[in-house]
XYZ file of N, CA, C and O in Angstrom:
704
model
N 20.808 -123.962 49.851
C 20.977 -123.504 51.249
C 22.114 -122.488 51.326
O 23.174 -122.706 50.755
N 21.848 -121.391 52.011
C 22.922 -120.332 52.048
C 24.090 -120.739 52.887
O 23.899 -121.529 53.884
N 25.271 -120.279 52.521
C 26.492 -120.612 53.259
C 26.560 -119.798 54.539
O 27.144 -120.206 55.529
N 26.049 -118.540 54.561
C 26.026 -117.651 55.695
C 24.790 -117.828 56.556
O 23.725 -118.083 56.017
N 24.876 -117.627 57.861
C 23.728 -117.649 58.697
C 22.725 -116.552 58.284
O 23.152 -115.418 57.965
N 21.434 -116.799 58.316
C 20.447 -115.901 57.815
C 19.428 -115.549 58.827
O 19.221 -116.279 59.812
N 18.751 -114.492 58.585
C 17.542 -114.112 59.392
C 16.304 -114.496 58.573
O 16.265 -114.171 57.379
N 15.364 -115.123 59.217
C 14.145 -115.503 58.413
C 13.463 -114.199 57.976
O 13.522 -113.197 58.679
N 12.790 -114.245 56.850
C 12.073 -113.062 56.358
C 10.916 -112.721 57.338
O 10.687 -111.511 57.499
N 10.342 -113.652 57.930
C 9.269 -113.374 58.913
C 9.892 -112.563 60.108
O 9.314 -111.547 60.548
N 10.984 -113.023 60.644
C 11.648 -112.224 61.682
C 12.057 -110.886 61.210
O 11.874 -109.844 61.963
N 12.606 -110.840 60.031
C 13.093 -109.538 59.427
C 11.946 -108.514 59.407
O 12.090 -107.378 59.738
N 10.845 -108.959 58.860
C 9.697 -108.019 58.704
C 9.128 -107.597 60.116
O 8.806 -106.388 60.261
N 9.160 -108.497 61.046
C 8.678 -108.135 62.341
C 9.659 -107.083 63.048
O 9.166 -106.105 63.588
N 10.920 -107.308 62.870
C 11.914 -106.398 63.451
C 11.835 -105.039 62.731
O 11.825 -103.980 63.372
N 11.789 -105.028 61.442
C 11.673 -103.798 60.667
C 10.401 -103.003 61.045
O 10.449 -101.806 61.182
N 9.296 -103.700 61.252
C 8.102 -103.014 61.628
C 8.282 -102.285 62.973
O 7.807 -101.141 63.132
N 8.904 -102.899 63.894
C 9.133 -102.243 65.227
C 10.114 -101.062 65.087
O 9.937 -100.036 65.651
N 11.185 -101.247 64.264
C 12.178 -100.150 64.149
C 11.619 -98.986 63.418
O 11.902 -97.846 63.694
N 10.673 -99.196 62.496
C 10.084 -98.138 61.724
C 9.180 -97.247 62.527
O 8.700 -96.209 62.094
N 8.952 -97.583 63.761
C 8.170 -96.704 64.692
C 8.954 -95.420 64.956
O 8.375 -94.455 65.447
N 10.261 -95.403 64.678
C 11.017 -94.188 64.927
C 11.091 -93.467 63.589
O 11.569 -94.015 62.593
N 10.565 -92.250 63.534
C 10.367 -91.543 62.247
C 11.619 -91.237 61.433
O 11.550 -91.214 60.212
N 12.745 -91.037 62.087
C 13.939 -90.673 61.345
C 14.882 -91.807 61.119
O 16.056 -91.607 60.728
N 14.432 -93.048 61.275
C 15.330 -94.226 61.233
C 15.882 -94.373 59.794
O 15.202 -94.199 58.809
N 17.155 -94.716 59.756
C 17.858 -94.973 58.513
C 18.022 -96.460 58.533
O 18.702 -97.045 59.352
N 17.464 -97.170 57.537
C 17.478 -98.628 57.444
C 18.227 -99.085 56.200
O 18.138 -98.515 55.148
N 18.918 -100.233 56.409
C 19.551 -100.917 55.288
C 19.479 -102.432 55.551
O 19.410 -102.790 56.759
N 19.387 -103.230 54.531
C 19.377 -104.666 54.714
C 20.483 -105.187 53.695
O 20.572 -104.748 52.635
N 21.272 -106.188 54.243
C 22.194 -106.902 53.368
C 21.563 -108.190 52.992
O 21.133 -108.954 53.927
N 21.423 -108.465 51.718
C 20.769 -109.603 51.237
C 21.567 -110.350 50.216
O 22.595 -109.883 49.710
N 21.000 -111.469 49.733
C 21.646 -112.239 48.701
C 21.612 -111.499 47.346
O 22.350 -111.924 46.455
N 20.770 -110.479 47.218
C 20.718 -109.726 45.975
C 21.285 -108.337 46.162
O 20.917 -107.432 45.371
N 22.095 -108.120 47.223
C 22.688 -106.816 47.381
C 22.079 -106.034 48.553
O 21.331 -106.554 49.390
N 22.436 -104.772 48.573
C 22.035 -103.877 49.636
C 20.786 -103.038 49.269
O 20.697 -102.530 48.153
N 19.823 -103.080 50.194
C 18.591 -102.295 50.012
C 18.552 -101.242 51.145
O 18.914 -101.627 52.364
N 18.161 -100.050 50.924
C 18.103 -99.022 51.967
C 16.920 -98.106 51.736
O 16.435 -97.944 50.623
N 16.467 -97.458 52.847
C 15.410 -96.510 52.712
C 15.919 -95.109 52.303
O 15.122 -94.230 52.143
N 17.248 -94.965 52.212
C 17.904 -93.738 51.802
C 19.108 -94.081 50.945
O 19.669 -95.173 51.068
N 19.527 -93.061 50.185
C 20.723 -93.309 49.348
C 21.967 -93.281 50.195
O 22.157 -92.529 51.182
N 22.896 -94.165 49.844
C 24.229 -94.271 50.435
C 25.188 -94.233 49.228
O 25.475 -95.287 48.676
N 25.630 -93.031 48.802
C 26.395 -92.920 47.524
C 27.558 -93.908 47.428
O 27.697 -94.539 46.309
N 28.294 -94.123 48.412
C 29.491 -95.008 48.277
C 29.074 -96.425 48.077
O 29.798 -97.206 47.494
N 27.864 -96.908 48.515
C 27.446 -98.254 48.440
C 26.426 -98.529 47.311
O 26.198 -99.589 46.949
N 25.798 -97.439 46.832
C 24.788 -97.532 45.756
C 23.729 -98.586 46.024
O 23.571 -99.533 45.223
N 23.025 -98.475 47.116
C 21.990 -99.486 47.428
C 20.801 -99.331 46.509
O 20.588 -98.303 45.855
N 19.922 -100.312 46.424
C 18.626 -100.246 45.839
C 17.820 -99.441 46.860
O 17.758 -99.819 48.064
N 17.209 -98.374 46.479
C 16.364 -97.623 47.401
C 15.017 -98.361 47.502
O 14.367 -98.581 46.501
N 14.659 -98.717 48.706
C 13.498 -99.558 48.920
C 12.532 -98.762 49.831
O 12.826 -98.541 51.015
N 11.346 -98.398 49.340
C 10.451 -97.645 50.103
C 9.257 -98.481 50.578
O 8.250 -97.977 51.035
N 9.428 -99.818 50.534
C 8.359 -100.714 50.956
C 8.576 -101.374 52.301
O 7.861 -102.293 52.695
N 9.668 -100.963 53.029
C 9.897 -101.541 54.345
C 8.644 -101.332 55.205
O 8.024 -100.309 55.123
N 8.185 -102.284 56.030
C 8.885 -103.464 56.514
C 8.772 -104.660 55.573
O 9.439 -105.698 55.823
N 8.053 -104.573 54.493
C 7.927 -105.636 53.520
C 9.348 -105.816 52.857
O 9.993 -104.786 52.502
N 9.809 -107.008 52.730
C 11.074 -107.268 52.146
C 10.950 -107.594 50.651
O 9.931 -108.022 50.204
N 12.009 -107.308 49.883
C 11.990 -107.693 48.498
C 11.800 -109.200 48.313
O 12.156 -109.979 49.187
N 11.135 -109.636 47.222
C 10.890 -110.984 47.008
C 12.110 -111.810 46.667
O 13.041 -111.282 46.082
N 12.069 -113.074 47.031
C 13.114 -114.018 46.697
C 14.537 -113.578 47.131
O 15.543 -113.755 46.384
N 14.610 -113.032 48.300
C 15.978 -112.637 48.867
C 16.250 -113.561 50.037
O 15.381 -114.184 50.607
N 17.546 -113.659 50.347
C 18.012 -114.203 51.618
C 18.491 -113.058 52.397
O 19.305 -112.281 52.016
N 18.029 -112.890 53.710
C 18.318 -111.787 54.517
C 19.477 -112.105 55.455
O 19.395 -113.048 56.276
N 20.606 -111.417 55.328
C 21.779 -111.628 56.137
C 21.875 -110.668 57.352
O 22.226 -111.092 58.448
N 21.567 -109.378 57.068
C 21.770 -108.401 58.223
C 20.821 -107.258 58.063
O 20.457 -106.825 56.909
N 20.383 -106.714 59.166
C 19.575 -105.467 59.213
C 20.470 -104.421 59.901
O 21.064 -104.694 60.938
N 20.543 -103.226 59.287
C 21.314 -102.174 59.857
C 20.358 -100.943 60.085
O 19.536 -100.632 59.218
N 20.454 -100.327 61.279
C 19.577 -99.207 61.559
C 20.333 -98.168 62.381
O 21.168 -98.495 63.231
N 20.081 -96.888 62.076
C 20.525 -95.793 62.843
C 19.460 -94.760 62.963
O 18.585 -94.695 62.154
N 19.587 -93.997 63.963
C 18.571 -92.947 64.260
C 19.169 -91.850 65.095
O 20.130 -92.080 65.888
N 18.577 -90.633 65.040
C 18.979 -89.586 65.945
C 18.320 -89.731 67.310
O 18.663 -89.046 68.214
N 17.372 -90.627 67.343
C 16.623 -90.789 68.629
C 17.248 -91.867 69.502
O 17.359 -93.025 69.145
N 17.682 -91.464 70.674
C 18.364 -92.430 71.586
C 17.490 -93.638 71.983
O 17.994 -94.650 72.178
N 16.136 -93.414 72.134
C 15.372 -94.617 72.524
C 15.468 -95.854 71.574
O 15.326 -96.921 72.064
N 15.781 -95.630 70.359
C 15.985 -96.743 69.457
C 17.129 -97.607 70.010
O 17.028 -98.802 70.016
N 18.205 -97.032 70.393
C 19.356 -97.758 70.954
C 19.143 -98.357 72.284
O 19.567 -99.462 72.571
N 18.375 -97.653 73.130
C 18.116 -98.101 74.469
C 17.115 -99.288 74.482
O 17.172 -100.077 75.357
N 16.169 -99.342 73.500
C 15.089 -100.333 73.549
C 15.201 -101.303 72.448
O 14.229 -102.020 72.178
N 16.337 -101.460 71.788
C 16.435 -102.345 70.601
C 16.098 -103.773 70.957
O 15.515 -104.503 70.167
N 16.462 -104.223 72.151
C 16.196 -105.605 72.548
C 14.677 -105.952 72.440
O 14.317 -107.086 72.117
N 13.811 -104.973 72.683
C 12.342 -105.262 72.623
C 11.884 -105.532 71.167
O 10.767 -106.012 71.031
N 12.692 -105.156 70.183
C 12.267 -105.342 68.835
C 12.804 -106.627 68.221
O 12.333 -106.983 67.149
N 13.664 -107.312 68.953
C 14.239 -108.498 68.397
C 13.527 -109.789 68.562
O 12.772 -109.926 69.549
N 13.669 -110.705 67.628
C 13.102 -112.047 67.750
C 14.198 -112.934 68.345
O 15.309 -112.620 68.439
N 13.774 -114.138 68.765
C 14.670 -115.069 69.457
C 15.811 -115.579 68.620
O 16.832 -116.100 69.104
N 15.733 -115.483 67.263
C 16.710 -116.069 66.390
C 17.826 -115.087 65.985
O 18.655 -115.378 65.150
N 17.826 -113.871 66.576
C 18.827 -112.870 66.156
C 19.456 -112.295 67.427
O 19.011 -112.418 68.588
N 20.549 -111.580 67.167
C 21.252 -110.814 68.209
C 21.643 -109.453 67.578
O 21.526 -109.274 66.372
N 22.093 -108.528 68.337
C 22.556 -107.233 67.802
C 23.826 -106.753 68.428
O 24.167 -107.209 69.549
N 24.501 -105.897 67.685
C 25.593 -105.160 68.246
C 25.397 -103.733 67.819
O 24.584 -103.470 66.910
N 26.051 -102.805 68.559
C 26.026 -101.383 68.238
C 27.411 -100.950 67.872
O 28.285 -101.043 68.739
N 27.694 -100.634 66.624
C 29.034 -100.198 66.235
C 29.134 -98.703 66.187
O 28.143 -97.981 65.835
N 30.289 -98.208 66.561
C 30.589 -96.763 66.551
C 29.540 -96.028 67.382
O 29.246 -94.839 67.097
N 28.883 -96.609 68.344
C 27.869 -96.028 69.193
C 26.651 -95.472 68.437
O 25.883 -94.774 69.026
N 26.502 -95.813 67.221
C 25.312 -95.278 66.476
C 24.752 -96.195 65.343
O 23.792 -95.766 64.711
N 25.333 -97.309 65.101
C 24.775 -98.188 64.109
C 24.426 -99.527 64.693
O 25.313 -100.264 65.172
N 23.170 -99.887 64.644
C 22.696 -101.155 65.184
C 22.825 -102.160 64.036
O 22.369 -101.906 62.928
N 23.420 -103.312 64.319
C 23.608 -104.405 63.345
C 22.846 -105.591 63.935
O 23.225 -106.018 65.032
N 21.914 -106.043 63.193
C 21.122 -107.197 63.623
C 21.386 -108.384 62.736
O 21.249 -108.241 61.472
N 21.748 -109.530 63.357
C 22.149 -110.718 62.556
C 21.622 -111.955 63.203
O 21.136 -111.973 64.368
N 21.748 -113.051 62.513
C 21.344 -114.361 62.991
C 22.225 -114.647 64.242
O 23.368 -114.278 64.262
N 21.614 -115.357 65.227
C 22.373 -115.812 66.417
C 23.548 -116.569 65.973
O 24.573 -116.663 66.811
N 23.581 -117.180 64.873
C 24.742 -118.008 64.467
C 25.853 -117.223 63.806
O 26.900 -117.681 63.534
N 25.588 -115.886 63.497
C 26.512 -115.083 62.701
C 27.447 -114.222 63.547
O 27.798 -113.179 63.194
N 27.894 -114.706 64.720
C 28.750 -113.989 65.558
C 30.173 -114.106 65.076
O 30.554 -115.121 64.466
N 30.973 -113.097 65.407
C 32.401 -113.216 65.035
C 33.020 -114.500 65.789
O 33.824 -115.194 65.187
N 32.656 -114.727 67.036
C 33.219 -115.835 67.716
C 32.871 -117.135 67.035
O 33.686 -118.067 66.936
N 31.644 -117.299 66.551
C 31.297 -118.567 65.867
C 32.218 -118.707 64.570
O 32.649 -119.773 64.238
N 32.458 -117.621 63.870
C 33.318 -117.694 62.666
C 34.730 -118.015 63.071
O 35.361 -118.782 62.389
N 35.240 -117.377 64.090
C 36.586 -117.670 64.567
C 36.717 -119.164 64.982
O 37.684 -119.870 64.613
N 35.731 -119.625 65.718
C 35.784 -121.103 66.120
C 35.817 -122.029 64.952
O 36.581 -122.950 64.924
N 35.002 -121.736 63.917
C 34.987 -122.554 62.725
C 36.333 -122.501 62.004
O 36.892 -123.544 61.548
N 36.921 -121.299 61.919
C 38.243 -121.134 61.274
C 39.290 -121.922 62.005
O 40.074 -122.639 61.417
N 39.322 -121.721 63.340
C 40.342 -122.377 64.139
C 40.250 -123.909 64.029
O 41.208 -124.626 63.882
N 38.977 -124.431 64.042
C 38.769 -125.861 63.950
C 39.245 -126.340 62.590
O 39.880 -127.395 62.492
N 38.947 -125.644 61.548
C 39.359 -126.007 60.138
C 40.887 -126.180 60.099
O 41.411 -127.054 59.406
N 41.641 -125.260 60.779
C 43.064 -125.285 60.726
C 43.679 -126.114 61.872
O 44.883 -126.159 62.009
N 42.869 -126.684 62.752
C 43.332 -127.493 63.847
C 44.120 -126.745 64.906
O 44.979 -127.185 65.555
N 43.639 -125.508 65.124
C 44.242 -124.600 66.122
C 43.308 -124.449 67.332
O 42.097 -124.165 67.156
N 43.823 -124.612 68.497
C 43.032 -124.443 69.716
C 42.796 -122.937 69.953
O 43.696 -122.166 69.681
N 41.574 -122.555 70.431
C 41.381 -121.157 70.810
C 42.448 -120.576 71.769
O 42.835 -119.450 71.663
N 42.958 -121.476 72.595
C 43.947 -121.000 73.624
C 45.279 -120.655 72.929
O 46.058 -119.952 73.475
N 45.482 -121.126 71.719
C 46.698 -120.813 70.958
C 46.539 -119.635 69.982
O 47.438 -119.296 69.263
N 45.343 -119.029 69.970
C 45.002 -117.941 68.976
C 45.215 -116.618 69.603
O 45.010 -116.406 70.785
N 45.614 -115.673 68.796
C 45.649 -114.250 69.109
C 44.506 -113.521 68.377
O 44.309 -113.827 67.147
N 43.707 -112.694 69.029
C 42.632 -112.016 68.368
C 42.752 -110.514 68.606
O 43.003 -110.106 69.755
N 42.581 -109.776 67.549
C 42.636 -108.265 67.641
C 41.257 -107.678 67.496
O 40.509 -108.155 66.609
N 40.879 -106.645 68.271
C 39.529 -106.113 68.079
C 39.462 -104.689 68.620
O 40.382 -104.163 69.307
N 38.310 -104.087 68.312
C 38.096 -102.717 68.673
C 36.591 -102.332 69.015
O 36.320 -101.263 69.523
N 35.672 -103.251 68.763
C 34.265 -102.944 68.902
C 33.507 -104.028 69.639
O 34.062 -105.068 69.903
N 32.215 -103.760 69.868
C 31.373 -104.660 70.650
C 31.435 -106.149 70.247
O 31.508 -107.010 71.049
N 31.412 -106.374 68.924
C 31.371 -107.708 68.478
C 32.663 -108.476 68.552
O 32.803 -109.616 68.303
N 33.740 -107.737 69.064
C 35.032 -108.371 69.242
C 35.232 -108.812 70.723
O 36.195 -109.476 70.976
N 34.327 -108.471 71.548
C 34.472 -108.823 73.000
C 34.523 -110.356 73.233
O 35.428 -110.846 73.926
N 33.548 -111.029 72.616
C 33.545 -112.549 72.875
C 34.837 -113.200 72.358
O 35.480 -113.995 73.090
N 35.278 -112.941 71.144
C 36.589 -113.503 70.717
C 37.809 -113.103 71.562
O 38.693 -113.896 71.822
N 37.807 -111.835 71.964
C 38.932 -111.358 72.795
C 38.942 -112.169 74.141
O 40.060 -112.553 74.581
N 37.770 -112.406 74.688
C 37.718 -113.120 75.932
C 38.087 -114.595 75.761
O 38.659 -115.240 76.627
N 37.812 -115.192 74.637
C 37.905 -116.652 74.488
C 39.154 -117.125 73.718
O 39.413 -118.372 73.759
N 39.931 -116.235 73.152
C 41.194 -116.645 72.547
C 42.307 -116.518 73.598
O 42.176 -115.828 74.611
N 43.358 -117.219 73.290
C 44.461 -117.291 74.216
C 45.040 -115.929 74.562
O 45.400 -115.649 75.754
N 45.076 -115.032 73.591
C 45.541 -113.671 73.798
C 44.573 -112.739 73.109
O 44.479 -112.762 71.883
N 43.878 -111.936 73.855
C 42.931 -110.962 73.314
C 43.551 -109.589 73.310
O 43.938 -109.052 74.433
N 43.684 -108.989 72.149
C 44.410 -107.742 72.016
C 43.456 -106.597 71.453
O 42.737 -106.844 70.465
N 43.441 -105.518 72.151
C 42.666 -104.329 71.666
C 43.614 -103.296 71.171
O 44.704 -103.047 71.762
N 43.139 -102.595 70.164
C 43.896 -101.420 69.717
C 43.455 -100.251 70.654
O 42.408 -100.239 71.167
N 44.410 -99.309 70.774
C 44.194 -98.232 71.825
C 42.981 -97.418 71.516
O 42.439 -96.793 72.429
N 42.506 -97.349 70.251
C 41.295 -96.555 69.960
C 40.028 -97.368 70.024
O 38.959 -97.013 69.537
N 40.078 -98.574 70.669
C 38.940 -99.452 70.855
C 37.964 -98.769 71.815
O 38.308 -97.882 72.613
N 36.698 -99.271 71.810
C 35.675 -98.743 72.776
C 36.050 -99.200 74.126
O 36.795 -100.242 74.289
N 35.656 -98.510 75.189
C 36.076 -98.806 76.568
C 35.783 -100.287 76.948
O 36.636 -100.902 77.612
N 34.664 -100.845 76.586
C 34.380 -102.255 76.984
C 35.300 -103.208 76.420
O 35.571 -104.286 77.032
N 35.855 -102.934 75.252
C 36.857 -103.842 74.631
C 38.197 -103.654 75.346
O 38.862 -104.646 75.698
N 38.543 -102.459 75.658
C 39.784 -102.172 76.416
C 39.769 -102.858 77.751
O 40.817 -103.396 78.210
N 38.556 -102.908 78.376
C 38.486 -103.513 79.724
C 38.689 -105.029 79.716
O 39.216 -105.595 80.660
N 38.345 -105.730 78.619
C 38.487 -107.202 78.634
C 39.737 -107.701 77.913
O 40.059 -108.858 78.059
N 40.460 -106.825 77.250
C 41.658 -107.227 76.532
C 42.820 -107.629 77.477
O 42.965 -106.963 78.531
N 43.563 -108.608 77.048
C 44.765 -108.985 77.796
C 45.916 -107.949 77.533
O 46.754 -107.718 78.381
N 45.904 -107.376 76.351
C 46.928 -106.332 75.977
C 46.244 -105.308 75.167
O 45.308 -105.512 74.462
N 46.776 -104.098 75.294
C 46.331 -102.924 74.482
C 47.615 -102.414 73.696
O 48.668 -102.273 74.316
N 47.406 -102.298 72.447
C 48.509 -101.844 71.531
C 48.208 -100.543 70.862
O 47.043 -99.961 71.057
N 49.057 -100.065 70.095
C 48.839 -98.787 69.325
C 47.490 -98.868 68.525
O 47.124 -99.989 68.122
N 47.013 -97.704 68.189
C 45.748 -97.660 67.432
C 45.845 -98.141 66.052
O 46.942 -98.435 65.535
N 44.706 -98.321 65.434
C 44.624 -98.696 63.995
C 45.403 -97.661 63.145
O 46.132 -98.101 62.220
N 45.287 -96.400 63.452
C 45.924 -95.367 62.715
C 47.464 -95.350 62.853
O 48.176 -94.804 62.038
N 47.938 -96.003 63.890
C 49.383 -96.088 64.109
C 49.909 -97.525 63.808
O 51.038 -97.930 64.307
N 49.169 -98.298 63.053
C 49.518 -99.628 62.645
C 49.824 -100.553 63.801
O 50.768 -101.421 63.760
N 49.045 -100.478 64.824
C 49.232 -101.282 66.055
C 49.285 -102.794 65.789
O 50.136 -103.475 66.259
N 48.366 -103.270 64.908
C 48.265 -104.709 64.666
C 49.530 -105.173 63.929
O 50.157 -106.169 64.321
N 49.911 -104.430 62.899
C 51.062 -104.806 62.124
C 52.307 -104.771 62.969
O 53.114 -105.710 62.901
N 52.432 -103.749 63.817
C 53.655 -103.765 64.708
C 53.633 -104.941 65.661
O 54.700 -105.550 65.898
N 52.487 -105.256 66.218
C 52.413 -106.390 67.209
C 52.828 -107.641 66.493
O 53.553 -108.382 67.030
N 52.291 -107.863 65.283
C 52.645 -109.116 64.583
C 54.130 -109.130 64.261
O 54.797 -110.200 64.463
N 54.663 -108.047 63.765
C 56.083 -108.069 63.397
C 56.961 -108.272 64.654
O 57.932 -109.023 64.594
N 56.629 -107.665 65.765
C 57.456 -107.767 66.964
C 57.195 -109.039 67.799
O 58.141 -109.513 68.485
N 56.078 -109.756 67.706
C 55.747 -110.780 68.519
C 55.434 -112.159 67.826
O 55.549 -113.158 68.465
N 55.132 -112.067 66.546
C 54.708 -113.324 65.924
C 55.546 -113.699 64.719
O 55.445 -114.880 64.272
N 56.286 -112.863 64.239
C 57.118 -113.229 63.031
C 58.571 -113.593 63.435
O 59.080 -113.263 64.418
């Protein structure tokens, strides 16, 4: 049994089939056997897979990543999803599709529970869509100044950007 939440191969192939309707789509999947992609990504050295939507045999599927020059892919992504997954859009151009159980908030809740810390006693730092839920649910939700607008809107505090060591400064000044 995998330790991480997974996407069923049936759901994965259904989602990939829908996404492949966009001719310029760039696809990658994160699996138990590494990264597979329909194009080369030199820094990651994926296995180039030209058989999408069919998945490689005997893999566990953790995440589907898709990007496209076509705006309709981003606007209509919900119609391609199955009930067991959710998505986020990172940097306004990378769709990340994961198991409903694989949210950052679920991970934070498990970690806090393991250490016996209440969410109301936790500080959370974030900058992108998948950080909104933890920012809202922790005692202090902090956004870096270069966060996307929706994160800035829900944060309790806004600090210096990542490039200006905002998180490190906040920790040094407020938590140490």
